[in-house]
XYZ file of C-alpha atoms in Angstrom:
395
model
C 119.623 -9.990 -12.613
C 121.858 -12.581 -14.763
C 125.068 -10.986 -16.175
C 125.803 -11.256 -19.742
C 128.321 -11.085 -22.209
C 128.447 -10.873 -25.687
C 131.307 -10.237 -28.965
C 131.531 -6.079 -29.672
C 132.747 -4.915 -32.532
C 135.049 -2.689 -31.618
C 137.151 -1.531 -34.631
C 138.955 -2.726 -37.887
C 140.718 -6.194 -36.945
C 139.233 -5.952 -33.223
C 136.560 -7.387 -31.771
C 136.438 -8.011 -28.008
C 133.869 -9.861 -25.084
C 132.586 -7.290 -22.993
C 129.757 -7.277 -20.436
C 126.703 -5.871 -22.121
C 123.016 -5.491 -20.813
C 120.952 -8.307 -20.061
C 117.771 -8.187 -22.401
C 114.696 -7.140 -21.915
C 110.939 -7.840 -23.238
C 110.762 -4.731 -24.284
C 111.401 -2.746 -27.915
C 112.329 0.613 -27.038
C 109.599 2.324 -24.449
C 107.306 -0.587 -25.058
C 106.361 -3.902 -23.751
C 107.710 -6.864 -26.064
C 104.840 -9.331 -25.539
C 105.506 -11.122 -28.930
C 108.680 -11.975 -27.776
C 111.320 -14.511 -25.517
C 114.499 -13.996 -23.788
C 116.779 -17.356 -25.263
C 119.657 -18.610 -23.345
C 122.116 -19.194 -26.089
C 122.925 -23.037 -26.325
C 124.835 -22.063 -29.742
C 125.811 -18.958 -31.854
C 128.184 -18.872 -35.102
C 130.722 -16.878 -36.870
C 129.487 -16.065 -39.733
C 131.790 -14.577 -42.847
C 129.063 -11.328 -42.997
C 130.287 -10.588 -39.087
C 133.861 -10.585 -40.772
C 132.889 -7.521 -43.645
C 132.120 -5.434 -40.456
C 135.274 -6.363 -38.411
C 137.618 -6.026 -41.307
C 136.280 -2.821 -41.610
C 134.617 -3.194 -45.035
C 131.369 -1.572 -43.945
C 129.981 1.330 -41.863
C 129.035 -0.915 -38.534
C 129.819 1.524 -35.261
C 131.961 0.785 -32.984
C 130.414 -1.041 -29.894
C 127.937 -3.226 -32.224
C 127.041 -6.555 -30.334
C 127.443 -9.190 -33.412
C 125.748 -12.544 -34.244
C 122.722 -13.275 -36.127
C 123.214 -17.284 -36.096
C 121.345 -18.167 -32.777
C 119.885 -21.393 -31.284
C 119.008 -20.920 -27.891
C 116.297 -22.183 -25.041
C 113.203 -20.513 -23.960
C 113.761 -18.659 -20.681
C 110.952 -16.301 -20.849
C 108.079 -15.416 -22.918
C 106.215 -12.698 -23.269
C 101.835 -12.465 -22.770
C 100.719 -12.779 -26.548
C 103.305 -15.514 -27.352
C 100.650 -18.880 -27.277
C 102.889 -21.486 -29.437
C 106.659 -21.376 -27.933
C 106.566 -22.642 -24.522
C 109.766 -22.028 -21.733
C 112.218 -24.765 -22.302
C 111.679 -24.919 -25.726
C 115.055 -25.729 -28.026
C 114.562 -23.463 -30.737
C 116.430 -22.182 -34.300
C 116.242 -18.244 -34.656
C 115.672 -17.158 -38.434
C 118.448 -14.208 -39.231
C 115.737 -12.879 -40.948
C 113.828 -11.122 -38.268
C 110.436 -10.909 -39.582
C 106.960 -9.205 -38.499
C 104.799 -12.420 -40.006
C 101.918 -9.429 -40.783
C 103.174 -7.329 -43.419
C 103.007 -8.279 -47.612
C 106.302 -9.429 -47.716
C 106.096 -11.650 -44.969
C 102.441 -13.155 -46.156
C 104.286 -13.964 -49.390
C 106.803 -15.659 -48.046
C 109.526 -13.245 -48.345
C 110.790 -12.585 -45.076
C 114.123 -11.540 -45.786
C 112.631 -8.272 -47.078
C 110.215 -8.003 -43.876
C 108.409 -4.123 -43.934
C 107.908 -3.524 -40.533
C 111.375 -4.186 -38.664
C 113.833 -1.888 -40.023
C 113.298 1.606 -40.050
C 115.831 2.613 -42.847
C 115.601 -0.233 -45.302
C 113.402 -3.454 -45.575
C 115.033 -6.565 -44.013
C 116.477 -6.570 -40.549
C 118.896 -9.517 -38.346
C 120.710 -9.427 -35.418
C 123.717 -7.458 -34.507
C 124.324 -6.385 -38.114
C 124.927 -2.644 -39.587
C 121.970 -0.995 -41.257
C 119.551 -3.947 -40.454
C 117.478 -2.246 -37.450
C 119.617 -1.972 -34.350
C 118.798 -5.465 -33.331
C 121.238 -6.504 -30.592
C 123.410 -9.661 -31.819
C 123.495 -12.933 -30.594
C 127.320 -13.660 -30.107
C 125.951 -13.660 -26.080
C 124.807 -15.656 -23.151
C 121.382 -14.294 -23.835
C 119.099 -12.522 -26.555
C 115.358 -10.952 -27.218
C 113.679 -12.207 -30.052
C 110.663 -10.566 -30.855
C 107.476 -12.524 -32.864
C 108.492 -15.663 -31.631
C 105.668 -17.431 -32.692
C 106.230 -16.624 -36.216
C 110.275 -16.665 -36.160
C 110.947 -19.547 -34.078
C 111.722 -23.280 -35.397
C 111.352 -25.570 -32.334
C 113.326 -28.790 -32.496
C 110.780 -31.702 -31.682
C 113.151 -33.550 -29.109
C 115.177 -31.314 -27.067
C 117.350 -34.424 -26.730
C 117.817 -35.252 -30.109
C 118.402 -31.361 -30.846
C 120.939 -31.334 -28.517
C 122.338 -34.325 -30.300
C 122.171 -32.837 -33.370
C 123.631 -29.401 -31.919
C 126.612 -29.170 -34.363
C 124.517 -29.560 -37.711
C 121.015 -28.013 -36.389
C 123.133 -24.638 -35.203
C 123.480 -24.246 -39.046
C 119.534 -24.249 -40.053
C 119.703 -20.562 -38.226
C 121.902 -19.237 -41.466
C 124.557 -21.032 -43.537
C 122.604 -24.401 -44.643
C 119.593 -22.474 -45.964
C 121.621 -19.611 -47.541
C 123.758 -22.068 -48.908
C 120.521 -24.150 -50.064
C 118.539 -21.152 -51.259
C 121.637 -20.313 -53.101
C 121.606 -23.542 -54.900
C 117.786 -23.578 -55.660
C 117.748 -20.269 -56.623
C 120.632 -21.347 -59.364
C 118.212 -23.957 -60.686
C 120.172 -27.003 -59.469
C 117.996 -30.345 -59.590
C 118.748 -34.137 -60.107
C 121.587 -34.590 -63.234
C 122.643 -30.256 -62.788
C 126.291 -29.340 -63.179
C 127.307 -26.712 -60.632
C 129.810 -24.568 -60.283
C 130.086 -22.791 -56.659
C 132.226 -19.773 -56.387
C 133.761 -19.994 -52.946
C 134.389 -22.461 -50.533
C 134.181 -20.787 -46.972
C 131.137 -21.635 -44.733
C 128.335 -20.702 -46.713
C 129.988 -22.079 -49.835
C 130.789 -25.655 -48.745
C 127.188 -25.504 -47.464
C 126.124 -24.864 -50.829
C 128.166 -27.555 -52.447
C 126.443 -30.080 -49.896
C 123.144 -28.568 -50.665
C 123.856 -29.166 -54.395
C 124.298 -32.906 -53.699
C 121.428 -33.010 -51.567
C 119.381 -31.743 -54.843
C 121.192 -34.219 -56.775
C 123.570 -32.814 -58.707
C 125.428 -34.570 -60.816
C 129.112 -32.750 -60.705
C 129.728 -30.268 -58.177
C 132.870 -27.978 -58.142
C 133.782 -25.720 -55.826
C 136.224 -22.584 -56.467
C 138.764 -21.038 -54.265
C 142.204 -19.907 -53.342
C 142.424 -21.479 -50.136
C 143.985 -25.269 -50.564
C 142.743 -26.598 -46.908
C 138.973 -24.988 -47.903
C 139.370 -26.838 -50.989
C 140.577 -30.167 -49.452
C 137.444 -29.710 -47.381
C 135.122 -29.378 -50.414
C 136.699 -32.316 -51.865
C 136.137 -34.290 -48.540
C 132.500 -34.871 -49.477
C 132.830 -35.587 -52.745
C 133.128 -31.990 -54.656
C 135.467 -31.421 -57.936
C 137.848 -28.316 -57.586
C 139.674 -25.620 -59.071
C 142.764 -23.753 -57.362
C 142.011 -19.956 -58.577
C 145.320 -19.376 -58.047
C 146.682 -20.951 -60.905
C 146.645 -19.143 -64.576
C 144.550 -21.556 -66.422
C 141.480 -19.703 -67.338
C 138.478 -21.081 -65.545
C 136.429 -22.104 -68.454
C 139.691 -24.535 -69.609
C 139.487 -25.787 -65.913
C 135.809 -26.403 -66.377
C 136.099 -27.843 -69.848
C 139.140 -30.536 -67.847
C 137.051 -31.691 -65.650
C 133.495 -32.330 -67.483
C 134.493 -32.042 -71.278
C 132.760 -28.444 -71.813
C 133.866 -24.629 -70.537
C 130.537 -24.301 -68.816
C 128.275 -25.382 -66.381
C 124.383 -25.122 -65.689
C 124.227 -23.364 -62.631
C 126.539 -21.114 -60.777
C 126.091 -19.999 -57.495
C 128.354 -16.917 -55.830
C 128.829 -17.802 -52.262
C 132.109 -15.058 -52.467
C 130.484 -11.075 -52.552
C 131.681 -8.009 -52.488
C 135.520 -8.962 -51.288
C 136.107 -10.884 -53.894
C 139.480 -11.080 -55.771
C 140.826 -11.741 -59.016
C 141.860 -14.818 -60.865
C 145.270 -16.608 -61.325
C 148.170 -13.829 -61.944
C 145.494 -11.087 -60.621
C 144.338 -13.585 -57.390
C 145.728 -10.729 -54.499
C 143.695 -8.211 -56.124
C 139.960 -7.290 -55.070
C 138.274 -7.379 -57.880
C 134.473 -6.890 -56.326
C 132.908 -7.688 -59.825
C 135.281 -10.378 -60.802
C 132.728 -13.718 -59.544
C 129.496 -11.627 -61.202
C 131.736 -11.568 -64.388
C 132.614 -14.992 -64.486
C 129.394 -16.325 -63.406
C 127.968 -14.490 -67.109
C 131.250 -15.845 -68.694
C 131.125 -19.284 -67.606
C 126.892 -20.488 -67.436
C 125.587 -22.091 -70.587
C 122.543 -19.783 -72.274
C 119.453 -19.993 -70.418
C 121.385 -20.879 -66.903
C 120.870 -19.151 -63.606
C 122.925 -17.811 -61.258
C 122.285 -17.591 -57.613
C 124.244 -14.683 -55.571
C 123.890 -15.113 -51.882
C 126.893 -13.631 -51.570
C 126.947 -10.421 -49.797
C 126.992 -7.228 -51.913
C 126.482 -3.801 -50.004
C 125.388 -0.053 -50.860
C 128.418 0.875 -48.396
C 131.903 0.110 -48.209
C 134.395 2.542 -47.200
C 137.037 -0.268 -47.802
C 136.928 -0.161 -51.189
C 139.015 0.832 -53.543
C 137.271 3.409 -56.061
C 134.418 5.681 -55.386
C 131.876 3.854 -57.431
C 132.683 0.399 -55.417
C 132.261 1.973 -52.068
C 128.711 2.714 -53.038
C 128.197 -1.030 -54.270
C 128.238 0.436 -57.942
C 130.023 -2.527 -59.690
C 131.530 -3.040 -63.442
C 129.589 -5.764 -64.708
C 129.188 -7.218 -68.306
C 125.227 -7.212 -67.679
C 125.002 -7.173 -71.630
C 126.627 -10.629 -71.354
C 124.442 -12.151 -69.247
C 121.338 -10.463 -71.112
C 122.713 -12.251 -74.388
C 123.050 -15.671 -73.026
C 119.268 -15.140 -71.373
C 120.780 -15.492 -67.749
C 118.443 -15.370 -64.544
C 120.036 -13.666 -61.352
C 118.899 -14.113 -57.797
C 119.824 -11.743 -55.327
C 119.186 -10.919 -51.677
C 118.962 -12.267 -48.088
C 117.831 -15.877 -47.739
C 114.668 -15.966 -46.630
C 114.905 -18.748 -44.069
C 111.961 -20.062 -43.079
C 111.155 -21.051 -46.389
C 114.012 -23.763 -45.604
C 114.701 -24.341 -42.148
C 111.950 -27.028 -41.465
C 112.530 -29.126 -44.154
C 116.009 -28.920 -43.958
C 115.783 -29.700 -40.265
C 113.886 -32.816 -41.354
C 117.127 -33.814 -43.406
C 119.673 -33.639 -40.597
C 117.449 -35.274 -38.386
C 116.658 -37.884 -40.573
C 120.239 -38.358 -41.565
C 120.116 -37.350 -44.914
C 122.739 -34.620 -44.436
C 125.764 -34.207 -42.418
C 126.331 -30.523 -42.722
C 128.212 -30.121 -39.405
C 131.131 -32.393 -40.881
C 130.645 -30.653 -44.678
C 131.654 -26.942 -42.827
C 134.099 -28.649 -40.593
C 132.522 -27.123 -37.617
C 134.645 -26.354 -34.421
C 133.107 -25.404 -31.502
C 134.477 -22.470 -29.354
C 134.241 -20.572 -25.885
C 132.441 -17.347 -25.806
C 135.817 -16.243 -24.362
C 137.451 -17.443 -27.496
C 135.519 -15.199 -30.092
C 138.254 -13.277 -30.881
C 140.549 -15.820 -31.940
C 137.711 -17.370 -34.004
C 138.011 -14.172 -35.732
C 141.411 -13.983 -36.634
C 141.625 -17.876 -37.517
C 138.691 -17.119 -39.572
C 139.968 -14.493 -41.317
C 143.087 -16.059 -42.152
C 141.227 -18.491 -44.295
C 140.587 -21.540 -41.698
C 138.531 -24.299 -43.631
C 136.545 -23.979 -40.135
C 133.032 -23.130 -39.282
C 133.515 -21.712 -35.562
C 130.207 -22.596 -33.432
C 130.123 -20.679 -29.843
C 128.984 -22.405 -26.724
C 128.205 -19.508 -24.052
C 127.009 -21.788 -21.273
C 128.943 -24.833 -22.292
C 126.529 -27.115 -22.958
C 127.208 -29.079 -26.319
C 129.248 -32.184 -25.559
């Protein structure tokens, strides 16, 4: 049987490639005959693997990460009739049943039937099923017919590698993010972050056509990347208040639509911007959206973090002025993206060359063997999106 490898988490900071179990059509005692075995052509870092490896949430030790996957059809199981072997395929994070309510409506972020403790499951995440990740050589994914996005052309997919790797995560998050916000042709946007999933969002708000786009952040290269394509931006480091730095750049201190691409680990503002302050984006986001905005919050907010500072935060119980945003009539959208509500349209743009979200993240692509050091760069605030290649095979 094929070796493989994949990215452990091992503890806080650490992270390591270790030989782990090949997979298996198979979901505990039973036969998996919904699913495939991929060969990874592609699998991401993604800033949600980083809450686990800093620590920041109760993931045990030994967890095999990665729920960004794009990979080829090695096997498939007896009932799978639509995904063929050789297939180039996106994988959902969302893994999703296709049978239950949820799923019928469309919501398969919240799937019923995956998760035992909670609804909602993904690969090689804490609390979201026991799913092994997809930072490997290979990976099960179960209900392929219903999870699977196959690329058209395997050539042009593998063409394409650098921006379709993204359609398994970041771009729709980013884009549900910005359509949950209520961003449309003429919007002003204000996106609170500018890591991966935030410069995704900023693209995605041009891609709706916005009309001004600015990004947040304390991170000067992230912000020279957001600027790259055409994004305003504010240095949260500074002490000007962020509704003056609003009101310099479009004439008013607020914007139509905010979008919180930051979570749980976010920090304060200007003299306070070393300080986690996990409520401080929700807070601004009431503060700074004209009456009757919306604000979309694919950022990552947990029910545990034993990082945090006070009692009530390490249960996710946050300070925020919710009386604020009930007087200015604000709409909040929270929870996992649920991809496939994106991924084949948004495929359609790449392809198409309406987007070029590979060169909006600043992707680099990485060894398997070089994980770790995606980590750290990561974590020390590279404007990068890292992009593994197991087998070697994007050019």
């Amino acid at each position: 049987m094929c070796q493989n490898h994949g990215v452990a988490y091992i503890k806080p900071g650490e992270v390591q490639v270790q030989e782990i179990e090949y997979p298996k059509l198979a979901l505990g005692d039973r036969k998996c005959e919904h699913g495939v075995i991929l060969k990874i052509v592609s699998t991401n870092i993604c800033g949600s693997d980083q809450h686990m490896v800093r620590g920041r949430t109760t993931a045990p030790a030994g967890l095999v990460l990665g729920h960004e996957i794009t990979g080829i059809v090695l096997e498939a199981g007896r009932d799978v009739e639509f995904i063929r072997v050789g297939d180039l395929v996106s994988v959902p994070f969302n893994i999703a049943c296709g049978r239950c309510r949820n799923c019928k409506e469309g919501r398969t972020g919240i799937c019923l039937n995956v998760n035992p403790s909670r609804p909602g499951a993904a690969y090689g995440y804490v609390d979201m099923g026991g799913w092994v990740g997809g930072q490997a050589e290979y990976v099960m994914v179960p209900y392929a017919d219903f999870n699977l996005l196959k690329f058209p052309d395997k050539d042009q997919g593998m063409a394409y590698i650098k921006d379709l790797t993204l359609l398994s995560d970041i771009f729709p998050t980013g884009f549900h993010g910005a359509v949950t916000a209520g961003v449309g042709p003429g919007s002003i946007v204000y996106v609170a972050g500018a890591g991966p999933v935030g410069l995704a969002c900023a693209a995605s708000c041009h891609l709706l056509g916005a009309a001004v786009v600015i990004v947040g952040d304390m991170i000067k290269e992230r912000l020279d990347q957001a600027k790259s394509f055409g994004c305003e931006v504010i240095d949260l480091t500074k002490d000007t208040p962020l509704e003056q730095a609003i009101e310099a750049i479009i004439g008013v201190p607020e914007v139509d639509c905010f979008v919180d691409c930051v979570g749980f680990e976010a920090r304060g503002h200007g003299a306070d911007a070393g300080e986690e302050r996990p409520a401080t984006v929700l807070n601004t986001a009431m503060a700074v959206t004209r009456a009757g905005g919306a604000i979309g919050i694919p950022g990552l907010y947990v029910t545990g973090d034993p990082g945090a500072k006070d009692t009530a935060a390490q249960q996710g119980s946050l300070s925020i002025r919710i009386g604020l945003g009930w007087a200015k009539s604000h709409s909040f959208y929270t929870g996992q993206c649920p991809v496939m509500k994106y991924h084949r349209p948004l495929m359609n743009a790449i392809l198409y060359d309406k987007i070029k979200i590979a060169k909006a993240v600043n992707v680099e692509v990485i060894t398997l063997q070089d994980a770790p050091r995606g980590y750290q760069d990561f974590d020390k605030g590279a404007a990068k999106k890292f992009v593994i290649d197991p087998h070697g095979m994007i050019a």
